[in-house]
Amino acid sequence: DDKTEVREYFNTEGFNRWNKIYSESDEVNDVQLDIRKGHDQTIQKIINWISDDGDIAGKSVCDCGCGVGSLAIPLAKMGAKISASDISDAMSTEAERRAKEVGINDATFYTSDLESVSGKYNTVTCVDVAIHYPTEKMSEMVGHLCSLADDRLIISFAPDTWYYSILKKIGEFFPGPSKTTRAYLHKEDIVREAVAKAGFEIAREEMTGTNFYFSRLLEAKRVK
């Protein structure tokens, strides 16, 4: 089962690998460094959106699949009330450690799969998590994320286009030491349909593509 595979991976070898990628560590290869740069670009685009809006202070943010806190920590620094979760206990614990290291003590970090997250928040974010979700579960996942958001959902996913599908197939010929869990690409129209069905409309969008990282970023706002 994908969920068990992802949980076990990110609590063991995956944690060690991705903790280095999502840090300043020099112990990364060229592919991992490229992924770090791509992920950093996606995070920065989200921060730029929120910074441009200028109204995140005091607002509640639910970061689903928070990893080591790459987005949650900067948003907490901007004054957001953070509730961040990850399916991996190792990841959420590391995120909390990093937050406290920079003086953030009022953010909440906990271990949970995405489907079990509950509550209501001004903004819900889910960055580079959908790659672990099978295509048939994508619409349901987006619907659940939207149900948590009073105002806005920010989500990224690897888009299923002919070009990226070919890249993915080439990568599958070379499993090697960098092979991780199964990776799923998603048709953008399916994501957009799920967002619209939940009563949201796309407000802003971005695309980040490096040599080994590709991520479609959408901001959807609830239709009032």
C-alpha atoms as a PDB file:
ATOM      1  CA  ASP A   1       0.000   0.000   0.000  1.00  0.00           C
ATOM      2  CA  ASP A   2       1.343   3.415  -0.997  1.00  0.00           C
ATOM      3  CA  LYS A   3       0.659   5.102   2.318  1.00  0.00           C
ATOM      4  CA  THR A   4       2.560   2.482   4.324  1.00  0.00           C
ATOM      5  CA  GLU A   5       5.409   2.563   1.826  1.00  0.00           C
ATOM      6  CA  VAL A   6       5.689   6.354   2.042  1.00  0.00           C
ATOM      7  CA  ARG A   7       5.476   6.383   5.851  1.00  0.00           C
ATOM      8  CA  GLU A   8       8.163   3.728   6.227  1.00  0.00           C
ATOM      9  CA  TYR A   9      10.431   5.307   3.631  1.00  0.00           C
ATOM     10  CA  PHE A  10      10.319   8.790   5.154  1.00  0.00           C
ATOM     11  CA  ASN A  11      10.893   7.424   8.649  1.00  0.00           C
ATOM     12  CA  THR A  12      14.084   5.599   7.594  1.00  0.00           C
ATOM     13  CA  GLU A  13      16.445   6.025   4.634  1.00  0.00           C
ATOM     14  CA  GLY A  14      14.157   8.576   3.003  1.00  0.00           C
ATOM     15  CA  PHE A  15      14.354  10.859   6.015  1.00  0.00           C
ATOM     16  CA  ASN A  16      18.146  10.864   5.953  1.00  0.00           C
ATOM     17  CA  ARG A  17      18.215  11.545   2.215  1.00  0.00           C
ATOM     18  CA  TRP A  18      15.552  14.272   2.090  1.00  0.00           C
ATOM     19  CA  ASN A  19      16.677  15.924   5.309  1.00  0.00           C
ATOM     20  CA  LYS A  20      19.992  16.570   3.528  1.00  0.00           C
ATOM     21  CA  ILE A  21      18.248  17.747   0.353  1.00  0.00           C
ATOM     22  CA  TYR A  22      16.075  20.181   2.308  1.00  0.00           C
ATOM     23  CA  SER A  23      19.028  21.743   4.141  1.00  0.00           C
ATOM     24  CA  GLU A  24      22.338  23.466   3.415  1.00  0.00           C
ATOM     25  CA  SER A  25      24.209  20.149   3.528  1.00  0.00           C
ATOM     26  CA  ASP A  26      26.986  19.577   1.011  1.00  0.00           C
ATOM     27  CA  GLU A  27      26.393  15.804   1.215  1.00  0.00           C
ATOM     28  CA  VAL A  28      24.172  15.750  -1.868  1.00  0.00           C
ATOM     29  CA  ASN A  29      24.758  14.668  -5.453  1.00  0.00           C
ATOM     30  CA  ASP A  30      24.005  16.770  -8.533  1.00  0.00           C
ATOM     31  CA  VAL A  31      20.500  15.354  -8.943  1.00  0.00           C
ATOM     32  CA  GLN A  32      19.635  16.027  -5.288  1.00  0.00           C
ATOM     33  CA  LEU A  33      21.073  19.540  -5.515  1.00  0.00           C
ATOM     34  CA  ASP A  34      18.915  20.213  -8.573  1.00  0.00           C
ATOM     35  CA  ILE A  35      15.813  18.967  -6.707  1.00  0.00           C
ATOM     36  CA  ARG A  36      16.712  21.206  -3.752  1.00  0.00           C
ATOM     37  CA  LYS A  37      16.908  24.224  -6.062  1.00  0.00           C
ATOM     38  CA  GLY A  38      13.581  23.400  -7.686  1.00  0.00           C
ATOM     39  CA  HIS A  39      11.802  22.864  -4.372  1.00  0.00           C
ATOM     40  CA  ASP A  40      13.288  26.100  -3.010  1.00  0.00           C
ATOM     41  CA  GLN A  41      11.925  27.953  -6.047  1.00  0.00           C
ATOM     42  CA  THR A  42       8.412  26.603  -5.441  1.00  0.00           C
ATOM     43  CA  ILE A  43       8.565  27.575  -1.765  1.00  0.00           C
ATOM     44  CA  GLN A  44       9.798  31.059  -2.663  1.00  0.00           C
ATOM     45  CA  LYS A  45       6.954  31.555  -5.152  1.00  0.00           C
ATOM     46  CA  ILE A  46       4.425  30.765  -2.415  1.00  0.00           C
ATOM     47  CA  ILE A  47       6.151  33.099   0.029  1.00  0.00           C
ATOM     48  CA  ASN A  48       6.156  35.843  -2.623  1.00  0.00           C
ATOM     49  CA  TRP A  49       2.392  35.428  -3.165  1.00  0.00           C
ATOM     50  CA  ILE A  50       1.686  35.609   0.552  1.00  0.00           C
ATOM     51  CA  SER A  51       4.129  38.460   1.077  1.00  0.00           C
ATOM     52  CA  ASP A  52       2.509  40.438  -1.755  1.00  0.00           C
ATOM     53  CA  ASP A  53      -0.895  39.958  -0.090  1.00  0.00           C
ATOM     54  CA  GLY A  54       0.553  41.289   3.167  1.00  0.00           C
ATOM     55  CA  ASP A  55      -2.171  39.832   5.402  1.00  0.00           C
ATOM     56  CA  ILE A  56      -0.916  36.482   6.711  1.00  0.00           C
ATOM     57  CA  ALA A  57      -0.086  37.694  10.238  1.00  0.00           C
ATOM     58  CA  GLY A  58      -2.575  36.204  12.706  1.00  0.00           C
ATOM     59  CA  LYS A  59      -4.139  33.943  10.064  1.00  0.00           C
ATOM     60  CA  SER A  60      -4.294  30.177  10.523  1.00  0.00           C
ATOM     61  CA  VAL A  61      -2.346  27.980   8.104  1.00  0.00           C
ATOM     62  CA  CYS A  62      -2.554  24.197   7.847  1.00  0.00           C
ATOM     63  CA  ASP A  63       0.501  22.778   6.079  1.00  0.00           C
ATOM     64  CA  CYS A  64      -0.197  19.183   5.056  1.00  0.00           C
ATOM     65  CA  GLY A  65       2.885  17.106   4.329  1.00  0.00           C
ATOM     66  CA  CYS A  66       5.140  19.719   5.913  1.00  0.00           C
ATOM     67  CA  GLY A  67       8.367  17.741   5.557  1.00  0.00           C
ATOM     68  CA  VAL A  68      11.114  19.462   7.526  1.00  0.00           C
ATOM     69  CA  GLY A  69       9.197  22.760   7.682  1.00  0.00           C
ATOM     70  CA  SER A  70      10.477  24.406   4.484  1.00  0.00           C
ATOM     71  CA  LEU A  71       7.236  26.401   4.109  1.00  0.00           C
ATOM     72  CA  ALA A  72       5.735  26.279   7.610  1.00  0.00           C
ATOM     73  CA  ILE A  73       8.746  27.914   9.274  1.00  0.00           C
ATOM     74  CA  PRO A  74       8.958  30.959   6.940  1.00  0.00           C
ATOM     75  CA  LEU A  75       5.184  31.469   7.261  1.00  0.00           C
ATOM     76  CA  ALA A  76       5.447  31.266  11.065  1.00  0.00           C
ATOM     77  CA  LYS A  77       8.145  33.941  10.892  1.00  0.00           C
ATOM     78  CA  MET A  78       5.651  36.088   8.956  1.00  0.00           C
ATOM     79  CA  GLY A  79       3.187  35.795  11.840  1.00  0.00           C
ATOM     80  CA  ALA A  80       0.930  32.964  10.654  1.00  0.00           C
ATOM     81  CA  LYS A  81      -0.577  30.541  13.162  1.00  0.00           C
ATOM     82  CA  ILE A  82       0.876  27.252  11.966  1.00  0.00           C
ATOM     83  CA  SER A  83      -0.544  23.756  12.255  1.00  0.00           C
ATOM     84  CA  ALA A  84       1.763  21.469  10.283  1.00  0.00           C
ATOM     85  CA  SER A  85       1.666  17.707   9.835  1.00  0.00           C
ATOM     86  CA  ASP A  86       3.545  14.968   8.045  1.00  0.00           C
ATOM     87  CA  ILE A  87       2.935  11.239   7.637  1.00  0.00           C
ATOM     88  CA  SER A  88       6.524  10.709   8.835  1.00  0.00           C
ATOM     89  CA  ASP A  89       7.195  11.157  12.533  1.00  0.00           C
ATOM     90  CA  ALA A  90      10.874  11.731  11.713  1.00  0.00           C
ATOM     91  CA  MET A  91       9.945  14.598   9.375  1.00  0.00           C
ATOM     92  CA  SER A  92       7.486  16.373  11.692  1.00  0.00           C
ATOM     93  CA  THR A  93       9.922  16.031  14.609  1.00  0.00           C
ATOM     94  CA  GLU A  94      12.727  17.533  12.530  1.00  0.00           C
ATOM     95  CA  ALA A  95      10.423  20.384  11.426  1.00  0.00           C
ATOM     96  CA  GLU A  96       9.627  21.175  15.053  1.00  0.00           C
ATOM     97  CA  ARG A  97      13.338  21.056  15.945  1.00  0.00           C
ATOM     98  CA  ARG A  98      14.198  23.455  13.115  1.00  0.00           C
ATOM     99  CA  ALA A  99      11.377  25.804  14.128  1.00  0.00           C
ATOM    100  CA  LYS A 100      12.563  25.978  17.741  1.00  0.00           C
ATOM    101  CA  GLU A 101      16.124  26.471  16.546  1.00  0.00           C
ATOM    102  CA  VAL A 102      15.068  29.782  14.982  1.00  0.00           C
ATOM    103  CA  GLY A 103      12.949  30.826  17.969  1.00  0.00           C
ATOM    104  CA  ILE A 104       9.505  29.634  16.821  1.00  0.00           C
ATOM    105  CA  ASN A 105       7.784  28.022  19.790  1.00  0.00           C
ATOM    106  CA  ASP A 106       4.088  28.583  19.084  1.00  0.00           C
ATOM    107  CA  ALA A 107       3.784  26.530  15.865  1.00  0.00           C
ATOM    108  CA  THR A 108       2.199  23.068  16.075  1.00  0.00           C
ATOM    109  CA  PHE A 109       3.919  20.126  14.379  1.00  0.00           C
ATOM    110  CA  TYR A 110       2.436  16.636  14.536  1.00  0.00           C
ATOM    111  CA  THR A 111       2.372  13.267  12.776  1.00  0.00           C
ATOM    112  CA  SER A 112      -0.656  12.436  10.619  1.00  0.00           C
ATOM    113  CA  ASP A 113      -1.568  11.185   7.190  1.00  0.00           C
ATOM    114  CA  LEU A 114      -3.282  13.754   5.022  1.00  0.00           C
ATOM    115  CA  GLU A 115      -6.720  12.148   5.197  1.00  0.00           C
ATOM    116  CA  SER A 116      -6.780  12.364   9.002  1.00  0.00           C
ATOM    117  CA  VAL A 117      -6.081  16.092   9.206  1.00  0.00           C
ATOM    118  CA  SER A 118      -9.154  17.953  10.468  1.00  0.00           C
ATOM    119  CA  GLY A 119     -10.217  21.453  11.458  1.00  0.00           C
ATOM    120  CA  LYS A 120     -10.770  24.744   9.667  1.00  0.00           C
ATOM    121  CA  TYR A 121      -8.013  27.108   8.574  1.00  0.00           C
ATOM    122  CA  ASN A 122      -7.767  30.331   6.608  1.00  0.00           C
ATOM    123  CA  THR A 123      -5.167  28.793   4.291  1.00  0.00           C
ATOM    124  CA  VAL A 124      -4.299  25.162   3.567  1.00  0.00           C
ATOM    125  CA  THR A 125      -1.023  24.320   1.841  1.00  0.00           C
ATOM    126  CA  CYS A 126       0.119  21.012   0.358  1.00  0.00           C
ATOM    127  CA  VAL A 127       3.441  21.261  -1.458  1.00  0.00           C
ATOM    128  CA  ASP A 128       5.095  18.433  -3.388  1.00  0.00           C
ATOM    129  CA  VAL A 129       2.996  15.791  -1.623  1.00  0.00           C
ATOM    130  CA  ALA A 130       0.646  14.746  -4.433  1.00  0.00           C
ATOM    131  CA  ILE A 131       3.480  12.874  -6.155  1.00  0.00           C
ATOM    132  CA  HIS A 132       2.896  10.121  -3.566  1.00  0.00           C
ATOM    133  CA  TYR A 133      -0.849   9.861  -4.312  1.00  0.00           C
ATOM    134  CA  PRO A 134      -2.195   7.493  -6.987  1.00  0.00           C
ATOM    135  CA  THR A 135      -4.167   9.163  -9.760  1.00  0.00           C
ATOM    136  CA  GLU A 136      -7.486   7.663  -8.647  1.00  0.00           C
ATOM    137  CA  LYS A 137      -7.115   9.213  -5.186  1.00  0.00           C
ATOM    138  CA  MET A 138      -6.107  12.682  -6.357  1.00  0.00           C
ATOM    139  CA  SER A 139      -9.606  14.186  -6.667  1.00  0.00           C
ATOM    140  CA  GLU A 140     -10.577  12.893  -3.239  1.00  0.00           C
ATOM    141  CA  MET A 141      -7.392  14.292  -1.720  1.00  0.00           C
ATOM    142  CA  VAL A 142      -7.957  17.736  -3.265  1.00  0.00           C
ATOM    143  CA  GLY A 143     -11.562  17.697  -2.052  1.00  0.00           C
ATOM    144  CA  HIS A 144     -10.452  16.919   1.491  1.00  0.00           C
ATOM    145  CA  LEU A 145      -7.863  19.707   1.450  1.00  0.00           C
ATOM    146  CA  CYS A 146     -10.515  22.154   0.233  1.00  0.00           C
ATOM    147  CA  SER A 147     -12.847  21.081   3.062  1.00  0.00           C
ATOM    148  CA  LEU A 148     -10.203  22.257   5.558  1.00  0.00           C
ATOM    149  CA  ALA A 149      -9.814  25.692   3.954  1.00  0.00           C
ATOM    150  CA  ASP A 150     -12.051  28.652   4.766  1.00  0.00           C
ATOM    151  CA  ASP A 151     -10.369  30.928   2.244  1.00  0.00           C
ATOM    152  CA  ARG A 152      -7.575  29.424   0.208  1.00  0.00           C
ATOM    153  CA  LEU A 153      -5.785  26.254  -0.913  1.00  0.00           C
ATOM    154  CA  ILE A 154      -2.222  26.309  -2.248  1.00  0.00           C
ATOM    155  CA  ILE A 155      -1.216  23.005  -3.839  1.00  0.00           C
ATOM    156  CA  SER A 156       1.602  21.764  -6.041  1.00  0.00           C
ATOM    157  CA  PHE A 157       1.864  18.584  -8.079  1.00  0.00           C
ATOM    158  CA  ALA A 158       3.947  17.040 -10.852  1.00  0.00           C
ATOM    159  CA  PRO A 159       1.925  17.589 -14.045  1.00  0.00           C
ATOM    160  CA  ASP A 160       1.168  14.663 -16.332  1.00  0.00           C
ATOM    161  CA  THR A 161       2.283  15.940 -19.730  1.00  0.00           C
ATOM    162  CA  TRP A 162       3.899  13.946 -22.538  1.00  0.00           C
ATOM    163  CA  TYR A 163       7.271  15.540 -21.806  1.00  0.00           C
ATOM    164  CA  TYR A 164       7.338  14.786 -18.084  1.00  0.00           C
ATOM    165  CA  SER A 165       5.909  11.326 -18.672  1.00  0.00           C
ATOM    166  CA  ILE A 166       8.885  10.561 -20.920  1.00  0.00           C
ATOM    167  CA  LEU A 167      11.316  11.924 -18.330  1.00  0.00           C
ATOM    168  CA  LYS A 168       9.685   9.767 -15.663  1.00  0.00           C
ATOM    169  CA  LYS A 169       9.927   6.650 -17.853  1.00  0.00           C
ATOM    170  CA  ILE A 170      13.598   7.345 -18.545  1.00  0.00           C
ATOM    171  CA  GLY A 171      14.185   7.693 -14.801  1.00  0.00           C
ATOM    172  CA  GLU A 172      12.524   4.342 -14.174  1.00  0.00           C
ATOM    173  CA  PHE A 173      15.187   2.643 -16.292  1.00  0.00           C
ATOM    174  CA  PHE A 174      17.801   3.802 -13.796  1.00  0.00           C
ATOM    175  CA  PRO A 175      16.515   2.858 -10.331  1.00  0.00           C
ATOM    176  CA  GLY A 176      19.929   3.182  -8.617  1.00  0.00           C
ATOM    177  CA  PRO A 177      20.498   4.598  -5.146  1.00  0.00           C
ATOM    178  CA  SER A 178      18.383   7.711  -5.784  1.00  0.00           C
ATOM    179  CA  LYS A 179      15.200   5.710  -6.464  1.00  0.00           C
ATOM    180  CA  THR A 180      12.606   6.483  -3.814  1.00  0.00           C
ATOM    181  CA  THR A 181       8.895   5.685  -3.528  1.00  0.00           C
ATOM    182  CA  ARG A 182       6.573   5.442  -6.517  1.00  0.00           C
ATOM    183  CA  ALA A 183       6.033   8.799  -8.162  1.00  0.00           C
ATOM    184  CA  TYR A 184       2.683   9.817  -9.636  1.00  0.00           C
ATOM    185  CA  LEU A 185       2.063  12.521 -12.221  1.00  0.00           C
ATOM    186  CA  HIS A 186      -1.370  14.163 -12.327  1.00  0.00           C
ATOM    187  CA  LYS A 187      -3.470  15.632 -15.128  1.00  0.00           C
ATOM    188  CA  GLU A 188      -3.963  19.305 -14.406  1.00  0.00           C
ATOM    189  CA  ASP A 189      -7.589  19.298 -15.572  1.00  0.00           C
ATOM    190  CA  ILE A 190      -8.430  16.660 -12.924  1.00  0.00           C
ATOM    191  CA  VAL A 191      -6.966  18.873 -10.190  1.00  0.00           C
ATOM    192  CA  ARG A 192      -8.799  21.922 -11.517  1.00  0.00           C
ATOM    193  CA  GLU A 193     -12.088  20.007 -11.697  1.00  0.00           C
ATOM    194  CA  ALA A 194     -11.715  18.836  -8.086  1.00  0.00           C
ATOM    195  CA  VAL A 195     -10.991  22.394  -6.965  1.00  0.00           C
ATOM    196  CA  ALA A 196     -14.031  23.754  -8.816  1.00  0.00           C
ATOM    197  CA  LYS A 197     -16.274  20.979  -7.464  1.00  0.00           C
ATOM    198  CA  ALA A 198     -15.295  22.016  -3.924  1.00  0.00           C
ATOM    199  CA  GLY A 199     -16.357  25.604  -4.598  1.00  0.00           C
ATOM    200  CA  PHE A 200     -12.975  27.155  -5.328  1.00  0.00           C
ATOM    201  CA  GLU A 201     -11.553  29.009  -8.316  1.00  0.00           C
ATOM    202  CA  ILE A 202      -7.928  29.358  -9.427  1.00  0.00           C
ATOM    203  CA  ALA A 203      -6.502  32.762  -8.519  1.00  0.00           C
ATOM    204  CA  ARG A 204      -2.796  32.393  -9.298  1.00  0.00           C
ATOM    205  CA  GLU A 205      -0.593  29.764 -10.878  1.00  0.00           C
ATOM    206  CA  GLU A 206       3.083  29.052 -11.443  1.00  0.00           C
ATOM    207  CA  MET A 207       5.301  26.361 -12.943  1.00  0.00           C
ATOM    208  CA  THR A 208       8.746  25.369 -11.750  1.00  0.00           C
ATOM    209  CA  GLY A 209      10.946  23.148 -13.873  1.00  0.00           C
ATOM    210  CA  THR A 210      14.614  22.280 -13.429  1.00  0.00           C
ATOM    211  CA  ASN A 211      16.478  19.280 -14.830  1.00  0.00           C
ATOM    212  CA  PHE A 212      15.053  16.808 -12.317  1.00  0.00           C
ATOM    213  CA  TYR A 213      12.263  18.718 -10.559  1.00  0.00           C
ATOM    214  CA  PHE A 214       8.949  19.818 -12.029  1.00  0.00           C
ATOM    215  CA  SER A 215       6.016  21.199 -10.106  1.00  0.00           C
ATOM    216  CA  ARG A 216       2.766  22.926 -11.046  1.00  0.00           C
ATOM    217  CA  LEU A 217       1.651  25.372  -8.367  1.00  0.00           C
ATOM    218  CA  LEU A 218      -1.961  26.527  -7.998  1.00  0.00           C
ATOM    219  CA  GLU A 219      -3.620  28.927  -5.595  1.00  0.00           C
ATOM    220  CA  ALA A 220      -7.372  28.385  -5.342  1.00  0.00           C
ATOM    221  CA  LYS A 221      -9.710  30.698  -3.428  1.00  0.00           C
ATOM    222  CA  ARG A 222     -13.127  29.824  -2.106  1.00  0.00           C
ATOM    223  CA  VAL A 223     -15.912  31.415  -4.114  1.00  0.00           C
ATOM    224  CA  LYS A 224     -17.866  33.591  -1.706  1.00  0.00           C
END
